[in-house]
Structures are given as C-alpha cells and as structure tokens.
Short mmCIF file of C-alpha atoms and ligand atoms in Angstrom, two decimals:
data_model
loop_
_atom_site.label_atom_id
_atom_site.label_comp_id
_atom_site.label_asym_id
_atom_site.label_seq_id
_atom_site.Cartn_x
_atom_site.Cartn_y
_atom_site.Cartn_z
CA MET M 1 -6.03 33.73 40.35
CA ALA M 2 -5.33 29.63 41.12
CA ASP M 3 -2.56 30.02 42.95
CA ARG M 4 -3.46 32.74 45.02
CA GLN M 5 -6.90 30.91 45.91
CA PHE M 6 -4.65 27.65 47.15
CA ALA M 7 -2.29 30.32 49.17
CA THR M 8 -5.11 31.62 50.60
CA LEU M 9 -6.71 28.50 52.57
CA THR M 10 -6.10 28.27 56.01
CA ALA M 11 -4.30 24.51 57.01
CA HIS M 12 -6.96 23.36 57.84
CA GLU M 13 -8.87 23.87 54.65
CA ALA M 14 -6.17 22.62 52.84
CA ARG M 15 -5.66 19.33 54.85
CA THR M 16 -9.48 18.60 53.70
CA LEU M 17 -8.28 18.88 49.99
CA LEU M 18 -5.04 17.02 50.24
CA ASP M 19 -7.31 14.36 52.38
CA ASN M 20 -9.67 14.34 49.19
CA ARG M 21 -6.48 14.45 46.55
CA GLU M 22 -7.97 17.52 45.20
CA VAL M 23 -4.56 18.89 45.59
CA SER M 24 -1.25 18.13 46.45
CA SER M 25 1.69 18.82 48.85
CA VAL M 26 3.53 19.74 45.46
CA GLU M 27 1.12 21.93 44.11
CA LEU M 28 0.64 23.77 47.43
CA THR M 29 4.03 24.77 48.31
CA GLU M 30 4.59 25.58 44.51
CA ALA M 31 1.56 28.29 44.98
CA SER M 32 3.26 29.46 48.50
CA LEU M 33 6.60 29.90 46.47
CA GLU M 34 4.87 31.64 43.35
CA ARG M 35 3.31 34.12 46.02
CA ILE M 36 6.54 34.68 47.38
CA ASP M 37 8.36 35.30 44.39
CA GLN M 38 4.89 37.87 43.37
CA VAL M 39 4.73 40.12 46.53
CA GLU M 40 8.58 39.06 48.43
CA ASP M 41 10.32 41.89 46.71
CA HIS M 42 7.31 44.21 48.37
CA VAL M 43 6.66 42.21 51.83
CA GLY M 44 10.13 41.69 52.77
CA ALA M 45 9.08 38.64 55.11
CA PHE M 46 11.48 36.20 54.68
CA VAL M 47 15.19 35.96 55.40
CA THR M 48 15.91 32.57 53.47
CA VAL M 49 13.22 30.41 51.24
CA THR M 50 14.21 27.20 51.30
CA ARG M 51 12.98 26.66 47.62
CA ASP M 52 14.19 22.66 47.10
CA LEU M 53 14.26 21.74 50.73
CA ALA M 54 10.31 22.34 50.89
CA LEU M 55 9.92 20.57 47.16
CA GLY M 56 11.86 17.76 48.32
CA GLN M 57 9.57 17.59 51.93
CA ALA M 58 6.30 18.24 49.43
CA GLU M 59 7.09 15.06 47.28
CA GLN M 60 7.63 12.69 50.90
CA ALA M 61 4.45 14.19 52.08
CA ASP M 62 2.84 13.18 49.66
CA GLN M 63 3.88 9.68 49.43
CA ARG M 64 2.71 9.81 53.27
CA ILE M 65 -0.69 10.66 52.28
CA ALA M 66 -0.89 8.34 49.38
CA ARG M 67 -0.09 5.83 52.49
CA GLY M 68 -3.07 7.35 54.44
CA ASP M 69 -0.84 7.72 57.00
CA ALA M 70 -1.22 11.92 57.31
CA ALA M 71 -1.00 13.84 60.50
CA PRO M 72 -3.01 16.92 60.68
CA LEU M 73 -0.30 19.22 59.32
CA THR M 74 1.20 16.62 56.41
CA GLY M 75 1.94 18.68 53.07
CA ILE M 76 1.42 21.97 54.19
CA PRO M 77 3.52 24.57 53.88
CA MET M 78 4.83 27.19 56.70
CA GLN M 79 7.80 29.31 57.97
CA LEU M 80 9.84 29.43 60.77
CA LYS M 81 10.69 32.74 62.78
CA ASP M 82 14.96 33.08 61.94
CA VAL M 83 15.79 32.79 65.69
CA ILE M 84 14.62 29.11 65.34
CA CYS M 85 17.26 26.43 64.84
CA THR M 86 17.03 24.52 61.07
CA GLU M 87 19.70 22.17 60.87
CA GLY M 88 21.55 23.18 56.95
CA VAL M 89 19.31 25.86 57.13
CA ARG M 90 20.96 29.03 58.04
CA THR M 91 19.55 30.92 61.06
CA THR M 92 20.55 34.36 61.24
CA CYS M 93 18.26 36.50 64.54
CA SER M 94 17.94 38.80 61.00
CA SER M 95 21.30 40.10 62.48
CA ARG M 96 25.02 40.26 60.41
CA MET M 97 26.23 38.40 63.97
CA LEU M 98 25.04 35.09 62.87
CA GLU M 99 24.85 35.85 59.06
CA ASN M 100 26.35 33.01 57.64
CA PHE M 101 25.28 30.87 60.70
CA VAL M 102 24.17 26.77 59.53
CA PRO M 103 22.90 25.47 62.48
CA PRO M 104 24.14 21.16 62.90
CA TYR M 105 20.76 21.26 64.76
CA ASN M 106 16.78 21.41 65.30
CA ALA M 107 14.85 23.21 67.38
CA THR M 108 12.57 20.68 69.03
CA VAL M 109 9.54 22.01 67.88
CA THR M 110 11.46 22.19 64.30
CA ASP M 111 11.79 17.72 64.57
CA ARG M 112 8.10 18.18 65.96
CA LEU M 113 6.62 19.51 62.55
CA TYR M 114 8.78 17.84 60.08
CA SER M 115 7.68 14.73 61.94
CA GLU M 116 4.27 15.81 61.20
CA GLY M 117 5.51 15.81 57.72
CA ALA M 118 5.52 19.47 57.65
CA VAL M 119 7.10 21.30 54.53
CA LEU M 120 9.48 24.57 55.15
CA VAL M 121 9.81 27.38 52.51
CA GLY M 122 11.40 29.83 54.74
CA LYS M 123 13.11 31.57 57.29
CA GLY M 124 11.39 34.29 58.81
CA ASN M 125 12.66 37.81 58.67
CA MET M 126 12.45 39.46 62.48
CA ASP M 127 14.11 42.76 65.02
CA GLU M 128 17.72 41.47 65.70
CA PHE M 129 17.75 38.92 68.15
CA ALA M 130 13.79 39.24 68.81
CA MET M 131 14.39 43.11 70.43
CA GLY M 132 11.58 45.48 68.82
CA SER M 133 8.07 46.11 67.89
CA SER M 134 8.39 47.26 64.51
CA THR M 135 10.85 44.55 62.42
CA GLU M 136 12.92 47.52 61.04
CA ASN M 137 15.65 46.25 63.46
CA SER M 138 16.29 43.31 61.15
CA ALA M 139 19.92 43.89 60.16
CA PHE M 140 19.38 43.04 56.58
CA PHE M 141 15.79 44.95 55.41
CA PRO M 142 12.63 45.96 57.15
CA THR M 143 9.04 43.96 56.43
CA HIS M 144 6.03 45.53 55.19
CA ASN M 145 2.82 45.28 56.67
CA PRO M 146 0.68 43.71 53.53
CA TRP M 147 -2.45 46.21 54.27
CA ASP M 148 -0.22 49.11 53.46
CA LEU M 149 3.37 48.83 52.57
CA ASP M 150 3.86 52.23 53.69
CA ARG M 151 3.21 50.80 57.61
CA VAL M 152 5.19 47.90 59.64
CA PRO M 153 3.97 44.95 60.08
CA GLY M 154 4.97 44.97 63.91
CA GLY M 155 7.42 42.72 65.59
CA SER M 156 9.53 41.25 66.33
CA SER M 157 7.85 38.17 64.47
CA GLY M 158 6.59 41.03 61.53
CA GLY M 159 8.13 38.40 58.88
CA PRO M 160 6.06 35.57 60.39
CA ALA M 161 2.88 38.08 60.85
CA ALA M 162 3.47 39.13 57.27
CA ALA M 163 4.34 36.40 56.11
CA VAL M 164 0.57 34.73 56.78
CA ALA M 165 -1.12 37.83 56.13
CA ALA M 166 0.37 38.13 52.65
CA SER M 167 -0.21 34.03 52.00
CA GLU M 168 3.23 33.28 50.86
CA CYS M 169 2.51 30.31 53.82
CA PHE M 170 0.14 29.31 55.35
CA TYR M 171 1.44 29.23 59.00
CA SER M 172 4.32 30.52 60.75
CA LEU M 173 6.32 30.11 64.37
CA GLY M 174 7.46 33.19 66.03
CA SER M 175 8.88 33.98 69.73
CA ASP M 176 6.90 36.09 72.42
CA THR M 177 9.84 37.01 74.61
CA GLY M 178 7.17 40.39 75.15
CA GLY M 179 4.50 40.54 72.87
CA SER M 180 6.40 39.90 69.58
CA ILE M 181 4.01 37.16 68.68
CA ARG M 182 0.68 38.62 69.26
CA GLN M 183 1.76 42.36 68.39
CA PRO M 184 2.23 41.53 64.73
CA GLY M 185 -0.37 39.45 64.78
CA ALA M 186 -2.62 42.15 65.84
CA LEU M 187 -0.92 44.41 63.12
CA CYS M 188 -1.73 42.09 60.54
CA GLY M 189 -4.91 40.87 61.32
CA VAL M 190 -3.86 37.14 61.52
CA VAL M 191 -3.91 34.97 64.87
CA GLY M 192 -0.77 34.87 67.15
CA MET M 193 -0.80 32.66 70.23
CA LYS M 194 2.09 33.36 73.37
CA PRO M 195 1.17 29.87 75.29
CA THR M 196 2.09 29.67 79.14
CA TYR M 197 6.00 29.64 79.60
CA GLY M 198 7.12 26.04 79.48
CA LEU M 199 4.74 24.99 77.60
CA VAL M 200 6.65 24.33 74.22
CA SER M 201 10.52 23.63 74.43
CA ARG M 202 12.74 26.63 73.90
CA TYR M 203 15.24 23.80 72.92
CA GLY M 204 16.80 25.25 69.67
CA LEU M 205 15.40 28.86 69.82
CA VAL M 206 18.01 31.23 70.09
CA ALA M 207 18.11 32.70 73.47
CA PHE M 208 16.77 36.41 74.30
CA ALA M 209 16.03 36.61 77.24
CA SER M 210 15.21 32.79 78.63
CA SER M 211 12.52 33.53 81.45
CA LEU M 212 10.95 35.40 79.06
CA ASP M 213 10.84 33.69 75.88
CA GLN M 214 7.97 31.06 74.35
CA ILE M 215 7.68 30.16 71.25
CA GLY M 216 4.02 30.39 69.40
CA PRO M 217 2.10 29.87 65.87
CA LEU M 218 1.02 32.63 63.59
CA THR M 219 -2.02 31.33 61.70
CA ARG M 220 -5.13 32.70 59.58
CA ASP M 221 -7.60 31.47 61.93
CA VAL M 222 -7.38 30.23 65.54
CA ARG M 223 -8.73 26.79 64.55
CA ASP M 224 -4.82 26.42 62.84
CA CYS M 225 -3.25 27.79 65.97
CA ALA M 226 -4.89 24.98 67.90
CA THR M 227 -4.14 22.36 65.60
CA VAL M 228 -0.65 24.13 65.37
CA LEU M 229 -0.07 24.18 68.87
CA ASN M 230 -0.96 20.25 69.40
CA ALA M 231 1.66 19.59 66.96
CA VAL M 232 4.51 21.30 69.08
CA ALA M 233 3.31 21.36 73.09
CA GLY M 234 4.65 18.60 75.51
CA HIS M 235 7.56 18.16 77.50
CA ASP M 236 11.01 18.13 76.32
CA PRO M 237 13.91 16.79 78.50
CA ARG M 238 16.15 19.13 76.72
CA ASP M 239 14.69 21.99 77.60
CA SER M 240 14.86 22.40 81.97
CA THR M 241 12.11 25.31 81.86
CA SER M 242 9.97 22.49 79.57
CA ILE M 243 6.47 21.69 81.93
CA VAL M 244 5.84 17.98 82.95
CA TYR M 245 2.70 17.75 81.53
CA ASP M 246 0.53 16.03 78.79
CA PRO M 247 -1.12 18.34 76.98
CA PRO M 248 -4.64 17.55 75.46
CA ASP M 249 -5.83 18.38 71.99
CA TYR M 250 -6.77 21.30 71.81
CA THR M 251 -8.71 21.77 68.88
CA LYS M 252 -11.72 20.02 71.27
CA SER M 253 -11.66 22.78 73.17
CA LEU M 254 -13.22 24.99 70.18
CA GLN M 255 -16.92 26.01 70.80
CA THR M 256 -19.02 28.24 69.90
CA ASP M 257 -20.56 29.79 73.05
CA LEU M 258 -19.22 30.99 76.33
CA LYS M 259 -22.02 29.82 78.14
CA GLY M 260 -20.51 29.69 82.17
CA LEU M 261 -17.39 31.30 81.50
CA ARG M 262 -16.24 34.56 83.78
CA ILE M 263 -14.73 36.63 81.97
CA GLY M 264 -12.71 39.37 83.10
CA VAL M 265 -11.82 43.40 81.71
CA PRO M 266 -8.70 45.09 83.46
CA LYS M 267 -9.82 48.62 83.50
CA GLU M 268 -5.38 49.37 83.68
CA TYR M 269 -5.51 48.15 80.32
CA PHE M 270 -7.36 51.14 78.75
CA VAL M 271 -4.10 52.76 78.48
CA GLU M 272 -3.45 56.51 77.74
CA GLY M 273 -2.43 56.99 74.30
CA MET M 274 -4.68 54.22 73.03
CA GLU M 275 -5.98 55.03 69.64
CA PRO M 276 -9.76 55.63 69.66
CA GLY M 277 -10.32 52.68 66.94
CA VAL M 278 -8.84 50.39 68.84
CA GLU M 279 -10.63 51.31 72.08
CA GLN M 280 -13.83 51.35 70.21
CA ALA M 281 -12.95 47.32 68.49
CA THR M 282 -12.00 46.41 72.45
CA ARG M 283 -15.41 47.64 73.94
CA ASP M 284 -17.53 45.93 70.86
CA ALA M 285 -15.48 43.23 70.87
CA ILE M 286 -16.50 43.26 74.80
CA LYS M 287 -20.10 43.13 74.10
CA VAL M 288 -20.03 39.76 71.35
CA ILE M 289 -18.29 37.80 74.16
CA GLU M 290 -21.05 39.18 76.39
CA SER M 291 -23.20 38.10 73.74
CA LEU M 292 -21.55 34.89 73.44
CA GLY M 293 -22.87 33.87 77.22
CA ALA M 294 -19.94 34.97 79.30
CA GLU M 295 -20.28 36.48 81.82
CA ILE M 296 -18.51 39.77 82.24
CA GLY M 297 -16.71 42.05 85.51
CA GLU M 298 -15.01 44.85 85.77
CA VAL M 299 -11.11 43.63 87.52
CA SER M 300 -8.31 45.72 88.47
CA LEU M 301 -5.01 44.56 87.98
CA PRO M 302 -2.85 47.91 89.66
CA HIS M 303 0.27 46.90 89.19
CA THR M 304 -0.03 47.31 85.62
CA PRO M 305 2.01 50.41 85.50
CA TYR M 306 4.70 48.89 86.50
CA ALA M 307 5.68 45.85 84.12
CA LEU M 308 6.98 47.59 81.53
CA ALA M 309 9.52 48.72 83.33
CA VAL M 310 10.11 45.28 84.74
CA TYR M 311 10.36 44.03 81.48
CA TYR M 312 12.61 46.91 80.88
CA ILE M 313 14.92 45.78 82.88
CA ILE M 314 15.34 41.89 83.00
CA ALA M 315 14.88 41.07 79.50
CA PRO M 316 17.93 43.82 78.93
CA SER M 317 19.68 42.13 81.82
CA GLU M 318 19.09 38.12 80.16
CA CYS M 319 19.94 39.77 76.98
CA SER M 320 23.05 40.90 77.86
CA ALA M 321 24.27 37.72 79.60
CA ASN M 322 22.94 35.40 76.59
CA LEU M 323 24.60 37.88 73.76
CA ALA M 324 27.53 37.44 75.81
CA ARG M 325 28.38 33.93 73.87
CA TYR M 326 29.00 36.20 70.98
CA ASP M 327 32.54 36.79 70.72
CA GLY M 328 33.70 35.90 67.42
CA VAL M 329 35.03 32.50 68.72
CA LYS M 330 32.67 29.72 68.58
CA TYR M 331 29.74 31.35 66.47
CA GLY M 332 29.64 33.36 63.29
CA PHE M 333 31.20 37.15 62.64
CA SER M 334 34.47 37.52 63.22
CA ALA M 335 36.32 41.03 62.62
CA LYS M 336 39.46 39.76 61.49
CA GLU M 337 41.72 42.89 61.61
CA ALA M 338 42.72 42.93 65.23
CA ASP M 339 45.40 43.24 67.06
CA SER M 340 44.72 41.19 70.12
CA MET M 341 42.33 38.98 71.66
CA TRP M 342 40.42 41.60 73.38
CA ASP M 343 40.87 43.58 70.57
CA ALA M 344 38.57 41.32 68.37
CA LEU M 345 36.32 40.40 70.66
CA GLU M 346 35.39 44.47 70.95
CA LYS M 347 35.48 44.89 66.92
CA THR M 348 33.22 41.67 66.42
CA ARG M 349 30.17 42.71 68.93
CA GLN M 350 31.46 46.89 67.62
CA ASP M 351 30.68 45.31 64.33
CA GLY M 352 28.05 42.51 64.45
CA PHE M 353 25.35 43.77 66.69
CA GLY M 354 23.31 46.28 65.47
CA PRO M 355 22.38 49.74 67.40
CA GLU M 356 19.03 48.51 69.44
CA VAL M 357 21.08 45.00 70.41
CA LYS M 358 23.55 47.01 71.70
CA ARG M 359 21.09 49.49 73.90
CA ARG M 360 19.63 46.42 75.38
CA ILE M 361 23.16 44.70 76.29
CA MET M 362 24.36 48.40 78.09
CA LEU M 363 21.03 48.31 79.76
CA GLY M 364 20.96 44.63 80.79
CA THR M 365 24.96 45.05 82.34
CA TYR M 366 24.20 48.75 83.93
CA ALA M 367 21.23 47.08 86.03
CA LEU M 368 23.39 43.80 86.71
CA SER M 369 26.40 45.73 87.63
CA SER M 370 27.73 45.95 91.13
CA GLY M 371 25.85 48.36 93.44
CA TYR M 372 23.35 48.62 90.94
CA TYR M 373 21.63 45.24 90.88
CA ASP M 374 19.88 45.57 94.36
CA ALA M 375 18.30 48.86 92.84
CA PHE M 376 17.46 47.77 89.14
CA TYR M 377 17.30 43.70 89.22
CA LEU M 378 16.04 42.94 92.49
CA LYS M 379 14.01 45.24 92.59
CA ALA M 380 12.52 44.52 89.07
CA GLN M 381 12.53 40.76 89.87
CA ARG M 382 10.20 41.63 93.39
CA VAL M 383 7.87 43.47 91.33
CA ARG M 384 7.28 40.96 88.58
CA THR M 385 6.59 38.72 91.61
CA LEU M 386 3.81 40.79 92.73
CA ILE M 387 2.70 41.18 89.14
CA ARG M 388 1.95 37.32 89.14
CA ARG M 389 0.36 37.13 91.90
CA GLU M 390 -2.06 39.96 90.95
CA PHE M 391 -2.93 37.77 88.39
CA GLU M 392 -3.25 34.63 90.73
CA GLU M 393 -5.72 35.92 92.40
CA VAL M 394 -7.71 37.69 89.17
CA PHE M 395 -8.00 34.45 87.81
CA SER M 396 -9.36 33.03 91.24
CA GLU M 397 -12.38 34.66 90.11
CA PHE M 398 -12.58 35.02 86.36
CA ASP M 399 -11.25 32.16 83.31
CA ALA M 400 -10.16 34.30 81.41
CA LEU M 401 -9.46 38.12 80.65
CA VAL M 402 -9.55 40.50 77.62
CA THR M 403 -8.24 43.31 76.27
CA ALA M 404 -6.87 44.92 73.47
CA THR M 405 -3.14 43.77 71.72
CA SER M 406 -1.64 47.34 71.00
CA PRO M 407 -3.06 50.52 72.02
CA SER M 408 -2.29 51.16 68.39
CA ILE M 409 -2.45 49.76 64.74
CA ALA M 410 0.58 49.31 62.32
CA PHE M 411 2.16 52.74 62.65
CA LYS M 412 4.37 54.24 59.32
CA LEU M 413 7.80 52.95 58.62
CA GLY M 414 10.09 54.88 60.45
CA ALA M 415 7.64 57.10 62.50
CA LYS M 416 9.04 55.54 65.94
CA THR M 417 12.99 55.01 65.11
CA ALA M 418 14.51 58.01 67.00
CA ASP M 419 12.37 57.14 70.00
CA PRO M 420 12.75 53.72 71.70
CA MET M 421 10.51 54.89 74.33
CA GLN M 422 7.87 55.51 71.97
CA MET M 423 8.52 51.90 70.67
CA TYR M 424 8.83 50.06 73.95
CA LEU M 425 5.33 51.78 74.64
CA ASN M 426 3.68 49.40 72.14
CA ASP M 427 4.59 46.39 74.30
CA VAL M 428 2.65 48.00 77.82
CA LEU M 429 -0.52 44.98 76.46
CA THR M 430 1.66 42.33 75.97
CA LEU M 431 4.23 42.06 78.18
CA PRO M 432 2.58 41.60 81.52
CA ALA M 433 1.92 37.86 80.27
CA ASN M 434 5.21 37.18 79.63
CA ILE M 435 6.05 38.86 83.41
CA ALA M 436 3.74 36.44 84.63
CA GLY M 437 4.31 33.21 82.48
CA ILE M 438 0.73 32.87 81.21
CA PRO M 439 -0.78 32.30 77.82
CA GLY M 440 -2.43 34.86 75.58
CA ILE M 441 -3.33 34.83 72.62
CA SER M 442 -4.54 37.93 69.56
CA VAL M 443 -7.31 37.63 67.20
CA PRO M 444 -8.44 40.20 64.38
CA ALA M 445 -11.23 42.23 66.00
CA GLY M 446 -11.91 44.26 62.88
CA LEU M 447 -10.65 47.05 60.98
CA SER M 448 -9.53 51.08 61.97
CA ASP M 449 -8.84 53.31 59.24
CA GLY M 450 -8.63 49.99 57.11
CA LEU M 451 -5.93 48.64 59.28
CA PRO M 452 -6.29 45.42 61.30
CA VAL M 453 -6.76 46.12 65.08
CA GLY M 454 -5.96 42.71 67.83
CA PHE M 455 -8.43 42.00 70.41
CA GLN M 456 -6.22 39.41 73.27
CA VAL M 457 -7.03 36.68 75.35
CA LEU M 458 -5.74 35.96 78.50
CA GLY M 459 -5.35 32.62 80.20
CA LYS M 460 -4.43 31.06 83.36
CA PRO M 461 -1.69 29.25 83.57
CA LEU M 462 -1.65 26.35 81.63
CA GLY M 463 -5.69 27.55 80.17
CA GLU M 464 -5.24 27.24 76.70
CA GLU M 465 -8.12 25.49 76.44
CA THR M 466 -10.29 27.99 78.05
CA MET M 467 -8.06 31.12 76.25
CA LEU M 468 -8.81 29.15 72.73
CA ARG M 469 -12.03 29.19 73.06
CA VAL M 470 -13.03 32.16 73.58
CA ALA M 471 -10.94 32.95 71.03
CA TYR M 472 -13.11 30.96 68.46
CA ALA M 473 -16.06 31.60 69.66
CA PHE M 474 -15.49 35.34 69.69
CA GLU M 475 -13.64 34.40 65.65
CA GLN M 476 -16.91 32.80 65.07
CA ALA M 477 -19.43 35.18 65.91
CA THR M 478 -17.12 37.95 63.99
CA ASN M 479 -15.40 36.10 60.89
CA PHE M 480 -12.72 38.34 60.36
CA ARG M 481 -11.24 36.76 57.26
CA SER M 482 -14.61 37.02 55.36
CA THR M 483 -15.90 39.72 56.29
CA HIS M 484 -12.53 42.06 55.17
CA GLY M 485 -10.56 39.34 53.07
CA ASP M 486 -7.35 39.38 52.77
CA PRO M 487 -4.96 42.52 52.30
CA PRO M 488 -5.48 43.78 48.71
CA LEU M 489 -1.44 42.16 48.00
N1 LIG N 1 9.19 44.84 71.29
C1 LIG N 1 9.52 43.31 72.72
C2 LIG N 1 11.20 44.20 72.80
O1 LIG N 1 11.52 44.90 72.14
C3 LIG N 1 9.37 42.67 72.86
C4 LIG N 1 10.16 41.84 72.19
C5 LIG N 1 9.74 40.39 72.01
O2 LIG N 1 9.07 39.81 72.49
N2 LIG N 1 10.58 39.50 71.56
O3 LIG N 1 11.97 43.46 73.54
#
C-alpha cells in the first residue's frame, strides 16, 4: 500500500525524497494521517490528532522546500508526547486534571522543531503525568503494542513508541524520568534516547520529577535519533538547569566500526528475573560490539541494587511538590460542587488524579514529612551521590556501557496493574541513568518470542557522540529493520 510505504520511511529517507521532489510534505502528511485513520482504533497512540494544523504546516514546508532552504526535518510529520506544551493544542498529560488544558505557549522543543519546519500530526498518549511503565495509567485509554495488540507498548511514552512503530508518524519526542523513552522504545522495536540531564530544555515540559526529567527522541533508526537531537539540543536561558554548551552535529559521530573504544558490561545489570530471551539477545549483542573492534570488559556498579529504592523516594518526592500546583484554581479541572475552598481543593484532586498519581503524591509527601525526611529523602539523596560517583569511576576507564534496556519483553495488558512493585521492577535497568544524569539509548536487538528486545548503551555526561556511535555501529551490523521489518499491522 503506497501510504504505508511512505509512512514507513525513516525521516532521512523521507528527506531525500522531499529534496528530490519525489514526494511533497503534504503527501507525506496525508500518508501519516491515513495510517492514523487505519490503525489508531487498534493502537491508541494519540490523545489528539492535529489534522488541520498538520496540513497547514505541510503546505508551508513545501513552500520552504521550493525556496531551497529546507532544514533536516522540514516537512516531516511527527508527534509530541502529551506532556510537551503546544500553544493552541491541548496538552493533557493523559490526565482528567488537564483534559481541556490548552497551553498559551510552546515548549522550547516545540518551538525548535517548528522553526525547522516540522509537521505536528498529534499528541502522544502516555501514563498519567508520565507515571508508569505500560501506558495503562492513561486516564483516557491504554495504548496497544503494534507487534501484538494484546500487549503493552511500555511506558510512560507508550503512545510515542507505538506511533513510530506503527508508522503513524516518522518520529516523536518523549520524556524520560526513569526510563520512559528507552523502555517503550525497547518494547516497540524502535530507537529511544534519553540525553544527558540538561542537554535538552525542559521549558514547557510538564514537570514530574524535575531533577530527573529529560526530553528525547523516539525514531526508526539511530541516524534519525541524531538528527532529531541536533534539532532540540542546546542551551535555553528559560530552563535554569539547561547546560551552557554548544552541541556538536551528532550525525557526524555515526561510524560503523568501534576500534579504539573500551566498552564496559556492568555485571549487576543481568538482574534476577531477567527473561532468558532478553539475556540471550543481550549477550549476543555484546559479541557483535566486540566483533566491531571494541574492547569489552566486565565492570561492577555495586550500588545498582539500591537505585530502584532511591528513584522511588526521589521521584515521588519531587512529584508531590510539582503536582501541588493542580488546585483547581490555576490550571485545568476544577470540582464545581463544594462547600468551601478546602472542600473544592480536595474534590478537585480526588476526581482529577488517577490512582497511580495519588499513590506517588502520598509516597512523596510521606518521604518529605518532618521526622521522615532524614530517614528517606536525605538518605536517598546520599545514595544518589554514591551511584553517580560509581558511574564516574567506571567512565574513567570505559567510553560507554552496554546492558539490556528492560528485563522483559512486552507483557500482556493487565498483567501487572494489580501489583505496583512488579511494574516498578520494570525500570531497574533504565533508572540509574536518570539518577546519575547520564545519557542512554535503546536500540532494537532482535526478537524474543516474536517481540522486540532492546539493547541499551549508556554514555558519559555529554558523551552522546560516543554513545550514538556505538548504537549506530550495532544497528548497521545487525539491521533490525531489514531483518524483521515493521510490525504486522
Ligand atoms: N516507570 C517509571 C515511573 O513510573 C519511569 C517513568 C518515566 O520515566 N517518566 O516513574
């Protein structure tokens, strides 16, 4: 089907066709919108489809291409996770609280993509306020994995990962606080990357846990990941945690050999409970890395087993503070029937937030409360420092680390909803990178039981170039896309 053919291209393949005038941006956008019409009832990757906006942006992109001043992403249809503010387009965080919230401004990443001439086809479904690992916590509907519709796409950026896998858009931006880009990327067979904390502006990203949140790309291949990172990375005076740094052209770091690199394999990342198919795919991937010329060495990160506990103190603590702003006065949902201000506040939060968000707010409030602060929050911050130092030490000897992205392949919808601990355990391999602020990328590493497995590369702070080089060389040597194609949908 012609639409599917266009829609399944990578962004860089689409770029070539656009520049050669073999396709127009309007045609690409129509192809994406038709795919959305065909599959969205089954996948559920979009909270909002911005058809008219997209077609208008596509027409402008075609004019820009005709003038000969196209940027790498001009005219290419994309999605943004619904936690990223878009002026005039509702931004819900998949929460009843923000169901009708239309931001009066764009996030910096939205502005940067728009100024490249990108085309927004819609907003991606997610776990409510990015809390979850399966997208089942969306207040609206769950997203289904395009490889098997009975299974979850991962989360919390499940909409973005599924939309890219199902060819509903060419790329998407997600947010990653503890793995929310990389884990759904792994489960849906696409590339997902979390940059170094501070490399991409968080201005206009609705906050979950401010010291951990980072925006990053979900793409069909590593070249597209580098291209999208080029567009969004760089200092932003509107985000006080943004690094003053002039990013390189990340596409220049894509090389097919790994000679001269030392790559560490942290032994603690072969966790108890890892599925045998995931372990096998990871060990095979490490052999590929070695065959490309890298020197492999086993390393130890002994505090890894504490990372999950540290994360589930720090993230809920920050969340409890950030989500205090939803009081029914300033933003979004507001309970109407109330006897007093306090009653209105209570009812707004009772009806506006879903169960997982409430659980996090309660956990965080508890950990920050007087008498418990030292025992929980302060202790967690201390262990965070130990985890960060441990990475620093390992990175003084190694250029990158490689691990599995998620201990399991995509699980069945409903399989873990009754047991939050089981759900939290899914993040054990991804959240240390957020705790330490280092970059991480997940690349498809084959199938296990017919479902994608992700391979994770972790880099030094601002070590995106080396990390992308490793991911690219691995991808080119294994070529998931030409071996396994797109999901059968
Ligand atoms: N799954 C983790 C959580 O529920 C991570 C979420 C994220 O990265 N946004 O907190």
